[in-house]
Amino acid sequence: MKFIIDLIEDVREQIGNHEEYVVTAGLLKEDANDSTKLIYAGEAPLNLAVLDDESKQLNFKIDDSDMRVTIGALIPPLLILDMDAMMYELRMDVNVQYSNVEVVGFGKNEEEKKYILFIKI
């Protein structure tokens, strides 16, 4: 389980808060031959990030829009949150079948300027 504070710290360490990085979803699934291994199953840009005080989550969404979440748009508002909100869980809605999925890790692609939030489906 990852939290907003984890995201802020990782973005600072991994990419130095470079604003132009686009935030994407990295999809991982279990290897059919070995359930202890995960296989990369694709990637999609995230279109929206919604802070939900009721569920105590920062929920990322994928839709068909042309909007893209960038580090420059995402991180500054998170930095001014109080400590309770910093502990909100990171979740993702990929589609109807995979909604409210837990973010399990982070990554980056420096060549393509992508910051990746990994989920297991």
PDB file of N, CA, C and O in Angstrom, residues 42-103:
ATOM      1  N   GLY A  42       1.461  -3.655 -19.702  1.00  0.00           N
ATOM      2  CA  GLY A  42       1.115  -2.472 -20.467  1.00  0.00           C
ATOM      3  C   GLY A  42       1.124  -1.208 -19.635  1.00  0.00           C
ATOM      4  O   GLY A  42       1.351  -1.228 -18.433  1.00  0.00           O
ATOM      5  N   GLU A  43       0.857  -0.115 -20.331  1.00  0.00           N
ATOM      6  CA  GLU A  43       0.932   1.196 -19.711  1.00  0.00           C
ATOM      7  C   GLU A  43      -0.111   2.113 -20.333  1.00  0.00           C
ATOM      8  O   GLU A  43      -0.428   1.983 -21.510  1.00  0.00           O
ATOM      9  N   ALA A  44      -0.639   3.021 -19.528  1.00  0.00           N
ATOM     10  CA  ALA A  44      -1.616   3.985 -20.028  1.00  0.00           C
ATOM     11  C   ALA A  44      -1.436   5.298 -19.279  1.00  0.00           C
ATOM     12  O   ALA A  44      -1.154   5.294 -18.073  1.00  0.00           O
ATOM     13  N   PRO A  45      -1.590   6.436 -19.964  1.00  0.00           N
ATOM     14  CA  PRO A  45      -1.476   7.723 -19.273  1.00  0.00           C
ATOM     15  C   PRO A  45      -2.668   7.951 -18.346  1.00  0.00           C
ATOM     16  O   PRO A  45      -3.787   7.541 -18.650  1.00  0.00           O
ATOM     17  N   LEU A  46      -2.393   8.593 -17.228  1.00  0.00           N
ATOM     18  CA  LEU A  46      -3.461   8.937 -16.286  1.00  0.00           C
ATOM     19  C   LEU A  46      -4.038  10.282 -16.677  1.00  0.00           C
ATOM     20  O   LEU A  46      -3.313  11.202 -17.040  1.00  0.00           O
ATOM     21  N   ASN A  47      -5.363  10.377 -16.621  1.00  0.00           N
ATOM     22  CA  ASN A  47      -6.047  11.574 -17.087  1.00  0.00           C
ATOM     23  C   ASN A  47      -6.515  12.503 -15.971  1.00  0.00           C
ATOM     24  O   ASN A  47      -6.782  13.672 -16.219  1.00  0.00           O
ATOM     25  N   LEU A  48      -6.626  11.980 -14.764  1.00  0.00           N
ATOM     26  CA  LEU A  48      -7.206  12.770 -13.688  1.00  0.00           C
ATOM     27  C   LEU A  48      -6.720  12.247 -12.343  1.00  0.00           C
ATOM     28  O   LEU A  48      -6.541  11.044 -12.177  1.00  0.00           O
ATOM     29  N   ALA A  49      -6.533  13.149 -11.390  1.00  0.00           N
ATOM     30  CA  ALA A  49      -6.207  12.785 -10.013  1.00  0.00           C
ATOM     31  C   ALA A  49      -7.205  13.504  -9.105  1.00  0.00           C
ATOM     32  O   ALA A  49      -7.348  14.723  -9.186  1.00  0.00           O
ATOM     33  N   VAL A  50      -7.903  12.730  -8.270  1.00  0.00           N
ATOM     34  CA  VAL A  50      -8.951  13.287  -7.417  1.00  0.00           C
ATOM     35  C   VAL A  50      -8.647  12.956  -5.957  1.00  0.00           C
ATOM     36  O   VAL A  50      -8.510  11.788  -5.592  1.00  0.00           O
ATOM     37  N   LEU A  51      -8.552  13.993  -5.139  1.00  0.00           N
ATOM     38  CA  LEU A  51      -8.343  13.821  -3.709  1.00  0.00           C
ATOM     39  C   LEU A  51      -9.718  13.659  -3.052  1.00  0.00           C
ATOM     40  O   LEU A  51     -10.562  14.541  -3.162  1.00  0.00           O
ATOM     41  N   ASP A  52      -9.941  12.530  -2.397  1.00  0.00           N
ATOM     42  CA  ASP A  52     -11.234  12.229  -1.782  1.00  0.00           C
ATOM     43  C   ASP A  52     -11.070  12.151  -0.268  1.00  0.00           C
ATOM     44  O   ASP A  52     -10.541  11.169   0.262  1.00  0.00           O
ATOM     45  N   ASP A  53     -11.515  13.200   0.424  1.00  0.00           N
ATOM     46  CA  ASP A  53     -11.385  13.252   1.881  1.00  0.00           C
ATOM     47  C   ASP A  53     -12.261  12.210   2.577  1.00  0.00           C
ATOM     48  O   ASP A  53     -11.901  11.715   3.644  1.00  0.00           O
ATOM     49  N   GLU A  54     -13.384  11.865   1.974  1.00  0.00           N
ATOM     50  CA  GLU A  54     -14.293  10.886   2.592  1.00  0.00           C
ATOM     51  C   GLU A  54     -13.662   9.494   2.650  1.00  0.00           C
ATOM     52  O   GLU A  54     -13.683   8.840   3.689  1.00  0.00           O
ATOM     53  N   SER A  55     -13.089   9.051   1.549  1.00  0.00           N
ATOM     54  CA  SER A  55     -12.479   7.713   1.513  1.00  0.00           C
ATOM     55  C   SER A  55     -11.000   7.743   1.917  1.00  0.00           C
ATOM     56  O   SER A  55     -10.373   6.692   2.018  1.00  0.00           O
ATOM     57  N   LYS A  56     -10.461   8.954   2.114  1.00  0.00           N
ATOM     58  CA  LYS A  56      -9.060   9.142   2.457  1.00  0.00           C
ATOM     59  C   LYS A  56      -8.146   8.519   1.400  1.00  0.00           C
ATOM     60  O   LYS A  56      -7.252   7.729   1.692  1.00  0.00           O
ATOM     61  N   GLN A  57      -8.407   8.913   0.140  1.00  0.00           N
ATOM     62  CA  GLN A  57      -7.656   8.392  -0.990  1.00  0.00           C
ATOM     63  C   GLN A  57      -7.337   9.498  -1.992  1.00  0.00           C
ATOM     64  O   GLN A  57      -8.097  10.446  -2.144  1.00  0.00           O
ATOM     65  N   LEU A  58      -6.216   9.316  -2.683  1.00  0.00           N
ATOM     66  CA  LEU A  58      -5.924  10.066  -3.885  1.00  0.00           C
ATOM     67  C   LEU A  58      -6.135   9.072  -5.006  1.00  0.00           C
ATOM     68  O   LEU A  58      -5.413   8.084  -5.109  1.00  0.00           O
ATOM     69  N   ASN A  59      -7.176   9.289  -5.798  1.00  0.00           N
ATOM     70  CA  ASN A  59      -7.574   8.324  -6.817  1.00  0.00           C
ATOM     71  C   ASN A  59      -7.225   8.855  -8.203  1.00  0.00           C
ATOM     72  O   ASN A  59      -7.641   9.934  -8.584  1.00  0.00           O
ATOM     73  N   PHE A  60      -6.447   8.073  -8.936  1.00  0.00           N
ATOM     74  CA  PHE A  60      -6.073   8.390 -10.305  1.00  0.00           C
ATOM     75  C   PHE A  60      -7.037   7.690 -11.242  1.00  0.00           C
ATOM     76  O   PHE A  60      -7.462   6.564 -10.973  1.00  0.00           O
ATOM     77  N   LYS A  61      -7.373   8.345 -12.343  1.00  0.00           N
ATOM     78  CA  LYS A  61      -8.342   7.788 -13.278  1.00  0.00           C
ATOM     79  C   LYS A  61      -7.792   7.776 -14.696  1.00  0.00           C
ATOM     80  O   LYS A  61      -7.042   8.648 -15.089  1.00  0.00           O
ATOM     81  N   ILE A  62      -8.209   6.746 -15.421  1.00  0.00           N
ATOM     82  CA  ILE A  62      -7.898   6.621 -16.840  1.00  0.00           C
ATOM     83  C   ILE A  62      -9.215   6.709 -17.587  1.00  0.00           C
ATOM     84  O   ILE A  62     -10.166   5.981 -17.275  1.00  0.00           O
ATOM     85  N   ASP A  63      -9.290   7.612 -18.559  1.00  0.00           N
ATOM     86  CA  ASP A  63     -10.487   7.706 -19.401  1.00  0.00           C
ATOM     87  C   ASP A  63     -10.038   7.959 -20.838  1.00  0.00           C
ATOM     88  O   ASP A  63      -8.854   7.868 -21.146  1.00  0.00           O
ATOM     89  N   ASP A  64     -10.948   8.287 -21.690  1.00  0.00           N
ATOM     90  CA  ASP A  64     -10.619   8.486 -23.100  1.00  0.00           C
ATOM     91  C   ASP A  64     -10.268   9.932 -23.438  1.00  0.00           C
ATOM     92  O   ASP A  64     -10.112  10.265 -24.612  1.00  0.00           O
ATOM     93  N   SER A  65     -10.119  10.778 -22.442  1.00  0.00           N
ATOM     94  CA  SER A  65      -9.844  12.184 -22.716  1.00  0.00           C
ATOM     95  C   SER A  65      -8.379  12.394 -23.109  1.00  0.00           C
ATOM     96  O   SER A  65      -7.535  11.514 -22.938  1.00  0.00           O
ATOM     97  N   ASP A  66      -8.093  13.579 -23.607  1.00  0.00           N
ATOM     98  CA  ASP A  66      -6.728  13.933 -23.983  1.00  0.00           C
ATOM     99  C   ASP A  66      -5.950  14.558 -22.825  1.00  0.00           C
ATOM    100  O   ASP A  66      -4.780  14.892 -22.976  1.00  0.00           O
ATOM    101  N   MET A  67      -6.600  14.725 -21.683  1.00  0.00           N
ATOM    102  CA  MET A  67      -5.928  15.305 -20.518  1.00  0.00           C
ATOM    103  C   MET A  67      -4.847  14.355 -20.032  1.00  0.00           C
ATOM    104  O   MET A  67      -4.981  13.140 -20.134  1.00  0.00           O
ATOM    105  N   ARG A  68      -3.763  14.908 -19.493  1.00  0.00           N
ATOM    106  CA  ARG A  68      -2.675  14.121 -18.937  1.00  0.00           C
ATOM    107  C   ARG A  68      -2.271  14.726 -17.605  1.00  0.00           C
ATOM    108  O   ARG A  68      -2.124  15.938 -17.484  1.00  0.00           O
ATOM    109  N   VAL A  69      -2.076  13.869 -16.611  1.00  0.00           N
ATOM    110  CA  VAL A  69      -1.578  14.321 -15.319  1.00  0.00           C
ATOM    111  C   VAL A  69      -0.062  14.435 -15.439  1.00  0.00           C
ATOM    112  O   VAL A  69       0.608  13.493 -15.862  1.00  0.00           O
ATOM    113  N   THR A  70       0.466  15.600 -15.096  1.00  0.00           N
ATOM    114  CA  THR A  70       1.910  15.805 -15.091  1.00  0.00           C
ATOM    115  C   THR A  70       2.379  16.017 -13.652  1.00  0.00           C
ATOM    116  O   THR A  70       1.578  16.386 -12.780  1.00  0.00           O
ATOM    117  N   ILE A  71       3.645  15.797 -13.442  1.00  0.00           N
ATOM    118  CA  ILE A  71       4.223  16.035 -12.116  1.00  0.00           C
ATOM    119  C   ILE A  71       4.051  17.503 -11.730  1.00  0.00           C
ATOM    120  O   ILE A  71       3.739  17.816 -10.583  1.00  0.00           O
ATOM    121  N   GLY A  72       4.194  18.392 -12.689  1.00  0.00           N
ATOM    122  CA  GLY A  72       4.053  19.830 -12.430  1.00  0.00           C
ATOM    123  C   GLY A  72       2.671  20.216 -11.948  1.00  0.00           C
ATOM    124  O   GLY A  72       2.516  21.155 -11.163  1.00  0.00           O
ATOM    125  N   ALA A  73       1.646  19.505 -12.386  1.00  0.00           N
ATOM    126  CA  ALA A  73       0.275  19.778 -11.944  1.00  0.00           C
ATOM    127  C   ALA A  73      -0.071  19.000 -10.672  1.00  0.00           C
ATOM    128  O   ALA A  73      -0.860  19.465  -9.853  1.00  0.00           O
ATOM    129  N   LEU A  74       0.522  17.829 -10.500  1.00  0.00           N
ATOM    130  CA  LEU A  74       0.155  16.939  -9.393  1.00  0.00           C
ATOM    131  C   LEU A  74       0.806  17.306  -8.067  1.00  0.00           C
ATOM    132  O   LEU A  74       0.135  17.404  -7.039  1.00  0.00           O
ATOM    133  N   ILE A  75       2.099  17.508  -8.059  1.00  0.00           N
ATOM    134  CA  ILE A  75       2.844  17.611  -6.800  1.00  0.00           C
ATOM    135  C   ILE A  75       2.624  18.909  -6.013  1.00  0.00           C
ATOM    136  O   ILE A  75       2.412  18.843  -4.797  1.00  0.00           O
ATOM    137  N   PRO A  76       2.653  20.101  -6.614  1.00  0.00           N
ATOM    138  CA  PRO A  76       2.523  21.320  -5.800  1.00  0.00           C
ATOM    139  C   PRO A  76       1.301  21.345  -4.863  1.00  0.00           C
ATOM    140  O   PRO A  76       1.457  21.677  -3.680  1.00  0.00           O
ATOM    141  N   PRO A  77       0.092  20.979  -5.316  1.00  0.00           N
ATOM    142  CA  PRO A  77      -1.028  20.993  -4.367  1.00  0.00           C
ATOM    143  C   PRO A  77      -0.893  19.952  -3.254  1.00  0.00           C
ATOM    144  O   PRO A  77      -1.416  20.145  -2.154  1.00  0.00           O
ATOM    145  N   LEU A  78      -0.182  18.858  -3.517  1.00  0.00           N
ATOM    146  CA  LEU A  78       0.001  17.831  -2.489  1.00  0.00           C
ATOM    147  C   LEU A  78       0.953  18.285  -1.393  1.00  0.00           C
ATOM    148  O   LEU A  78       0.824  17.884  -0.237  1.00  0.00           O
ATOM    149  N   LEU A  79       1.899  19.136  -1.754  1.00  0.00           N
ATOM    150  CA  LEU A  79       2.898  19.599  -0.789  1.00  0.00           C
ATOM    151  C   LEU A  79       2.307  20.446   0.327  1.00  0.00           C
ATOM    152  O   LEU A  79       2.909  20.565   1.397  1.00  0.00           O
ATOM    153  N   ILE A  80       1.139  21.041   0.106  1.00  0.00           N
ATOM    154  CA  ILE A  80       0.548  21.906   1.129  1.00  0.00           C
ATOM    155  C   ILE A  80      -0.513  21.189   1.971  1.00  0.00           C
ATOM    156  O   ILE A  80      -1.147  21.803   2.821  1.00  0.00           O
ATOM    157  N   LEU A  81      -0.686  19.885   1.752  1.00  0.00           N
ATOM    158  CA  LEU A  81      -1.653  19.120   2.536  1.00  0.00           C
ATOM    159  C   LEU A  81      -1.179  18.966   3.977  1.00  0.00           C
ATOM    160  O   LEU A  81       0.023  18.951   4.246  1.00  0.00           O
ATOM    161  N   ASP A  82      -2.130  18.798   4.894  1.00  0.00           N
ATOM    162  CA  ASP A  82      -1.744  18.532   6.278  1.00  0.00           C
ATOM    163  C   ASP A  82      -1.282  17.076   6.409  1.00  0.00           C
ATOM    164  O   ASP A  82      -1.446  16.273   5.493  1.00  0.00           O
ATOM    165  N   MET A  83      -0.704  16.730   7.542  1.00  0.00           N
ATOM    166  CA  MET A  83      -0.112  15.406   7.716  1.00  0.00           C
ATOM    167  C   MET A  83      -1.143  14.283   7.598  1.00  0.00           C
ATOM    168  O   MET A  83      -0.832  13.208   7.076  1.00  0.00           O
ATOM    169  N   ASP A  84      -2.372  14.512   8.055  1.00  0.00           N
ATOM    170  CA  ASP A  84      -3.406  13.478   7.927  1.00  0.00           C
ATOM    171  C   ASP A  84      -3.667  13.156   6.460  1.00  0.00           C
ATOM    172  O   ASP A  84      -3.771  11.991   6.080  1.00  0.00           O
ATOM    173  N   ALA A  85      -3.762  14.169   5.620  1.00  0.00           N
ATOM    174  CA  ALA A  85      -4.011  13.953   4.197  1.00  0.00           C
ATOM    175  C   ALA A  85      -2.801  13.316   3.514  1.00  0.00           C
ATOM    176  O   ALA A  85      -2.964  12.569   2.545  1.00  0.00           O
ATOM    177  N   MET A  86      -1.612  13.576   3.998  1.00  0.00           N
ATOM    178  CA  MET A  86      -0.409  12.946   3.428  1.00  0.00           C
ATOM    179  C   MET A  86      -0.462  11.424   3.557  1.00  0.00           C
ATOM    180  O   MET A  86       0.224  10.716   2.836  1.00  0.00           O
ATOM    181  N   MET A  87      -1.292  10.945   4.474  1.00  0.00           N
ATOM    182  CA  MET A  87      -1.410   9.503   4.693  1.00  0.00           C
ATOM    183  C   MET A  87      -2.588   8.884   3.931  1.00  0.00           C
ATOM    184  O   MET A  87      -2.949   7.734   4.159  1.00  0.00           O
ATOM    185  N   TYR A  88      -3.184   9.626   2.999  1.00  0.00           N
ATOM    186  CA  TYR A  88      -4.230   9.068   2.150  1.00  0.00           C
ATOM    187  C   TYR A  88      -3.606   8.023   1.223  1.00  0.00           C
ATOM    188  O   TYR A  88      -2.484   8.194   0.733  1.00  0.00           O
ATOM    189  N   GLU A  89      -4.357   6.952   0.974  1.00  0.00           N
ATOM    190  CA  GLU A  89      -3.889   5.883   0.090  1.00  0.00           C
ATOM    191  C   GLU A  89      -3.899   6.323  -1.364  1.00  0.00           C
ATOM    192  O   GLU A  89      -4.732   7.133  -1.770  1.00  0.00           O
ATOM    193  N   LEU A  90      -2.999   5.746  -2.153  1.00  0.00           N
ATOM    194  CA  LEU A  90      -2.993   5.957  -3.598  1.00  0.00           C
ATOM    195  C   LEU A  90      -3.764   4.814  -4.242  1.00  0.00           C
ATOM    196  O   LEU A  90      -3.439   3.647  -4.033  1.00  0.00           O
ATOM    197  N   ARG A  91      -4.796   5.151  -5.015  1.00  0.00           N
ATOM    198  CA  ARG A  91      -5.641   4.158  -5.683  1.00  0.00           C
ATOM    199  C   ARG A  91      -5.822   4.570  -7.134  1.00  0.00           C
ATOM    200  O   ARG A  91      -5.543   5.699  -7.524  1.00  0.00           O
ATOM    201  N   MET A  92      -6.327   3.636  -7.948  1.00  0.00           N
ATOM    202  CA  MET A  92      -6.489   3.916  -9.362  1.00  0.00           C
ATOM    203  C   MET A  92      -7.732   3.243  -9.925  1.00  0.00           C
ATOM    204  O   MET A  92      -8.045   2.109  -9.569  1.00  0.00           O
ATOM    205  N   ASP A  93      -8.425   3.969 -10.801  1.00  0.00           N
ATOM    206  CA  ASP A  93      -9.556   3.435 -11.566  1.00  0.00           C
ATOM    207  C   ASP A  93      -9.093   3.279 -13.006  1.00  0.00           C
ATOM    208  O   ASP A  93      -8.882   4.273 -13.702  1.00  0.00           O
ATOM    209  N   VAL A  94      -8.920   2.027 -13.430  1.00  0.00           N
ATOM    210  CA  VAL A  94      -8.470   1.753 -14.798  1.00  0.00           C
ATOM    211  C   VAL A  94      -9.668   1.654 -15.721  1.00  0.00           C
ATOM    212  O   VAL A  94      -9.718   2.242 -16.783  1.00  0.00           O
ATOM    213  N   ASN A  95     -10.658   0.883 -15.299  1.00  0.00           N
ATOM    214  CA  ASN A  95     -11.901   0.697 -16.044  1.00  0.00           C
ATOM    215  C   ASN A  95     -12.948   0.160 -15.080  1.00  0.00           C
ATOM    216  O   ASN A  95     -12.697   0.096 -13.871  1.00  0.00           O
ATOM    217  N   VAL A  96     -14.094  -0.247 -15.586  1.00  0.00           N
ATOM    218  CA  VAL A  96     -15.165  -0.741 -14.718  1.00  0.00           C
ATOM    219  C   VAL A  96     -14.714  -1.983 -13.953  1.00  0.00           C
ATOM    220  O   VAL A  96     -14.988  -2.131 -12.763  1.00  0.00           O
ATOM    221  N   GLN A  97     -14.006  -2.861 -14.632  1.00  0.00           N
ATOM    222  CA  GLN A  97     -13.551  -4.107 -14.007  1.00  0.00           C
ATOM    223  C   GLN A  97     -12.475  -3.864 -12.950  1.00  0.00           C
ATOM    224  O   GLN A  97     -12.432  -4.521 -11.923  1.00  0.00           O
ATOM    225  N   TYR A  98     -11.595  -2.915 -13.218  1.00  0.00           N
ATOM    226  CA  TYR A  98     -10.494  -2.625 -12.299  1.00  0.00           C
ATOM    227  C   TYR A  98     -10.624  -1.210 -11.758  1.00  0.00           C
ATOM    228  O   TYR A  98      -9.998  -0.276 -12.255  1.00  0.00           O
ATOM    229  N   SER A  99     -11.457  -1.068 -10.740  1.00  0.00           N
ATOM    230  CA  SER A  99     -11.620   0.245 -10.112  1.00  0.00           C
ATOM    231  C   SER A  99     -11.148   0.166  -8.668  1.00  0.00           C
ATOM    232  O   SER A  99     -11.182  -0.897  -8.039  1.00  0.00           O
ATOM    233  N   ASN A 100     -10.686   1.278  -8.167  1.00  0.00           N
ATOM    234  CA  ASN A 100     -10.179   1.397  -6.806  1.00  0.00           C
ATOM    235  C   ASN A 100      -9.058   0.385  -6.526  1.00  0.00           C
ATOM    236  O   ASN A 100      -9.003  -0.240  -5.481  1.00  0.00           O
ATOM    237  N   VAL A 101      -8.145   0.253  -7.499  1.00  0.00           N
ATOM    238  CA  VAL A 101      -7.021  -0.679  -7.400  1.00  0.00           C
ATOM    239  C   VAL A 101      -5.868  -0.002  -6.655  1.00  0.00           C
ATOM    240  O   VAL A 101      -5.565   1.170  -6.889  1.00  0.00           O
ATOM    241  N   GLU A 102      -5.216  -0.741  -5.800  1.00  0.00           N
ATOM    242  CA  GLU A 102      -4.114  -0.232  -4.993  1.00  0.00           C
ATOM    243  C   GLU A 102      -2.857   0.001  -5.835  1.00  0.00           C
ATOM    244  O   GLU A 102      -2.473  -0.830  -6.644  1.00  0.00           O
ATOM    245  N   VAL A 103      -2.219   1.155  -5.626  1.00  0.00           N
ATOM    246  CA  VAL A 103      -0.923   1.429  -6.244  1.00  0.00           C
ATOM    247  C   VAL A 103       0.127   0.689  -5.397  1.00  0.00           C
ATOM    248  O   VAL A 103       0.193   0.867  -4.184  1.00  0.00           O
TER     249      VAL A 103
END
